[in-house]
Short mmCIF file of C-alpha atoms in Angstrom, two decimals:
data_model
loop_
_atom_site.label_atom_id
_atom_site.label_comp_id
_atom_site.label_asym_id
_atom_site.label_seq_id
_atom_site.Cartn_x
_atom_site.Cartn_y
_atom_site.Cartn_z
CA MET A 713 17.44 15.32 26.89
CA ALA A 714 16.42 14.89 23.37
CA SER A 715 12.78 15.76 22.41
CA PRO A 716 10.89 12.90 20.79
CA SER A 717 10.81 12.93 17.01
CA PRO A 718 7.51 13.44 15.14
CA ALA A 719 5.70 10.37 13.90
CA ARG A 720 7.18 9.28 10.60
CA THR A 721 5.70 6.84 8.08
CA ALA A 722 8.05 4.20 6.89
CA ASP A 723 8.31 4.09 3.08
CA THR A 724 8.61 0.30 3.03
CA GLU A 725 6.83 -2.56 4.78
CA LYS A 726 8.44 -5.76 6.00
CA ILE A 727 7.20 -9.07 4.57
CA THR A 728 8.43 -12.54 5.30
CA ILE A 729 9.06 -15.05 2.64
CA ASN A 730 10.24 -18.83 2.82
CA LEU A 731 13.13 -19.80 0.52
CA GLY A 732 14.88 -23.21 0.16
CA PHE A 733 18.31 -23.60 1.49
CA VAL A 734 19.94 -23.83 -2.00
CA ASP A 735 18.15 -20.68 -3.16
CA LEU A 736 19.22 -18.80 0.01
CA GLY A 737 22.78 -19.98 -0.39
CA ARG A 738 22.83 -18.84 -3.95
CA ILE A 739 21.66 -15.42 -2.87
CA ASP A 740 24.36 -15.23 -0.17
CA LEU A 741 27.02 -16.16 -2.80
CA LEU A 742 25.89 -13.23 -5.05
CA VAL A 743 25.88 -10.80 -2.03
CA ARG A 744 29.51 -12.18 -0.98
CA GLU A 745 30.59 -11.66 -4.57
CA GLY A 746 29.49 -8.14 -4.51
CA PHE A 747 26.69 -8.31 -7.06
CA TYR A 748 24.22 -7.09 -4.41
CA ALA A 749 24.66 -5.19 -1.11
CA SER A 750 22.40 -7.59 0.89
CA ARG A 751 19.89 -10.37 0.62
CA SER A 752 17.06 -7.61 0.74
CA ASP A 753 18.82 -5.78 -2.10
CA LEU A 754 18.72 -8.85 -4.33
CA ILE A 755 15.10 -9.72 -3.48
CA ARG A 756 13.83 -6.16 -4.01
CA THR A 757 15.80 -6.08 -7.31
CA ALA A 758 14.14 -9.33 -8.42
CA ILE A 759 10.74 -8.19 -7.37
CA ARG A 760 11.02 -5.08 -9.32
CA ALA A 761 12.23 -6.83 -12.49
CA GLN A 762 9.07 -9.18 -12.17
CA LEU A 763 6.74 -6.26 -11.73
CA ASP A 764 8.35 -4.39 -14.64
CA ARG A 765 7.94 -7.45 -16.76
CA HIS A 766 4.05 -7.42 -16.17
CA ASP A 767 3.57 -3.55 -16.52
CA THR A 768 1.87 -3.61 -19.88
CA ALA A 769 -0.39 -6.53 -18.82
CA VAL A 770 -1.77 -4.76 -15.68
CA ALA A 771 -1.69 -1.10 -17.04
CA PRO A 772 -5.22 -1.41 -18.57
CA THR A 773 -6.70 -2.63 -15.28
CA ILE A 774 -5.10 0.32 -13.41
CA ILE A 775 -6.62 2.85 -15.85
CA ARG A 776 -10.09 0.90 -16.09
CA ASP A 777 -10.37 0.69 -12.23
CA ASP A 778 -9.16 4.25 -11.77
CA PHE A 779 -6.34 3.28 -9.22
CA VAL A 780 -4.12 5.97 -7.68
CA MET A 781 -0.64 4.75 -7.68
CA GLY A 782 1.87 5.65 -4.79
CA LEU A 783 0.70 7.56 -1.74
CA ARG A 784 -2.79 8.80 -1.35
CA ASP A 785 -3.45 10.99 1.83
CA VAL A 786 -6.96 11.42 2.95
CA THR A 787 -7.41 14.52 5.13
CA LEU A 788 -10.16 15.77 7.50
CA ALA A 789 -10.71 18.77 5.22
CA GLU A 790 -11.20 16.60 2.24
CA LEU A 791 -13.79 14.41 3.80
CA GLN A 792 -15.59 17.38 5.36
CA GLY A 793 -15.68 19.09 1.91
CA LEU A 794 -17.29 15.85 0.43
CA LYS A 795 -19.86 15.83 3.18
CA ALA A 796 -20.78 19.41 2.68
CA ALA A 797 -21.16 18.73 -1.16
CA ASN A 798 -23.18 15.69 -0.42
CA GLN A 799 -20.64 13.50 -2.29
CA MET A 800 -19.27 10.09 -1.68
CA LEU A 801 -15.61 8.96 -2.49
CA ASP A 802 -14.76 5.73 -4.33
CA LEU A 803 -11.14 5.31 -3.41
CA ARG A 804 -8.64 2.79 -5.22
CA VAL A 805 -4.97 2.87 -4.19
CA ILE A 806 -1.99 0.71 -5.31
CA GLY A 807 0.58 1.58 -2.78
CA LEU A 808 -0.25 3.51 0.50
CA ALA A 809 -3.61 4.93 1.55
CA ARG A 810 -3.04 7.07 4.74
CA PHE A 811 -5.90 8.49 6.66
CA ALA A 812 -5.26 11.61 9.01
CA ARG A 813 -5.42 10.85 12.71
CA ASP A 814 -7.95 13.54 13.23
CA ILE A 815 -10.64 11.88 10.98
CA PRO A 816 -13.66 10.55 13.10
CA ALA A 817 -15.06 7.26 12.06
CA GLU A 818 -18.50 8.52 11.64
CA LEU A 819 -17.13 10.90 8.87
CA VAL A 820 -15.59 7.90 6.88
CA THR A 821 -19.03 6.13 6.78
CA GLN A 822 -20.71 9.29 5.65
CA THR A 823 -18.19 10.14 2.76
CA ILE A 824 -16.54 7.02 1.51
CA ARG A 825 -18.69 4.63 -0.62
CA THR A 826 -15.96 2.13 -1.48
CA ILE A 827 -12.29 1.63 -0.80
CA GLU A 828 -9.82 -0.79 -2.34
CA VAL A 829 -6.14 -0.78 -1.16
CA LEU A 830 -3.74 -3.04 -2.75
CA GLY A 831 -0.72 -2.47 -0.68
CA THR A 832 -0.92 -0.79 2.84
CA LEU A 833 -3.70 0.97 4.66
CA GLN A 834 -2.70 3.29 7.59
CA ALA A 835 -5.46 4.54 9.82
CA ASP A 836 -6.59 4.60 13.42
CA ALA A 837 -8.36 1.37 14.53
CA GLY A 838 -11.77 3.16 14.47
CA VAL A 839 -11.34 4.46 10.98
CA LYS A 840 -10.02 0.99 9.85
CA SER A 841 -13.15 -0.61 11.28
CA ALA A 842 -15.50 1.94 9.48
CA LEU A 843 -13.61 1.32 6.27
CA ASP A 844 -14.21 -2.44 6.56
CA ALA A 845 -17.88 -1.75 5.61
CA CYS A 846 -16.72 0.19 2.46
CA ARG A 847 -14.71 -2.80 1.05
CA PRO A 848 -15.90 -4.67 -2.01
CA ARG A 849 -17.13 -8.09 -1.10
CA LYS A 850 -15.21 -10.91 -2.78
CA GLY A 851 -17.42 -12.96 -5.21
CA LEU A 852 -19.90 -10.13 -5.83
#
């Protein structure tokens, strides 16, 4: 009997989009003709091209707002260190913010002043609930 594999974080997230029939047909034609391996391949390529097109426009915002791009792991040791130093963390991530499973919700409220994640947040339900209080309020 095989042993269960350790928990692994997917490096992609599934989204749903609605397309018109003609657009979908054109995508399928490009796939059939070998321009792309799949519908997903074409859509990913098109999205990346649009994101690249706007890079210079959003780069100043990324720098100004001090965003971390990519994966940001938050560990128990990091938060314990912040608490011991009587410091608070302002966390801004474009990509994936991942909180270790051993972090108690109380420690989050004691060490994280603000959090903004544009992308995906992975954390236990209790930690997510505690982080909700740290999110900037819209319209303020």
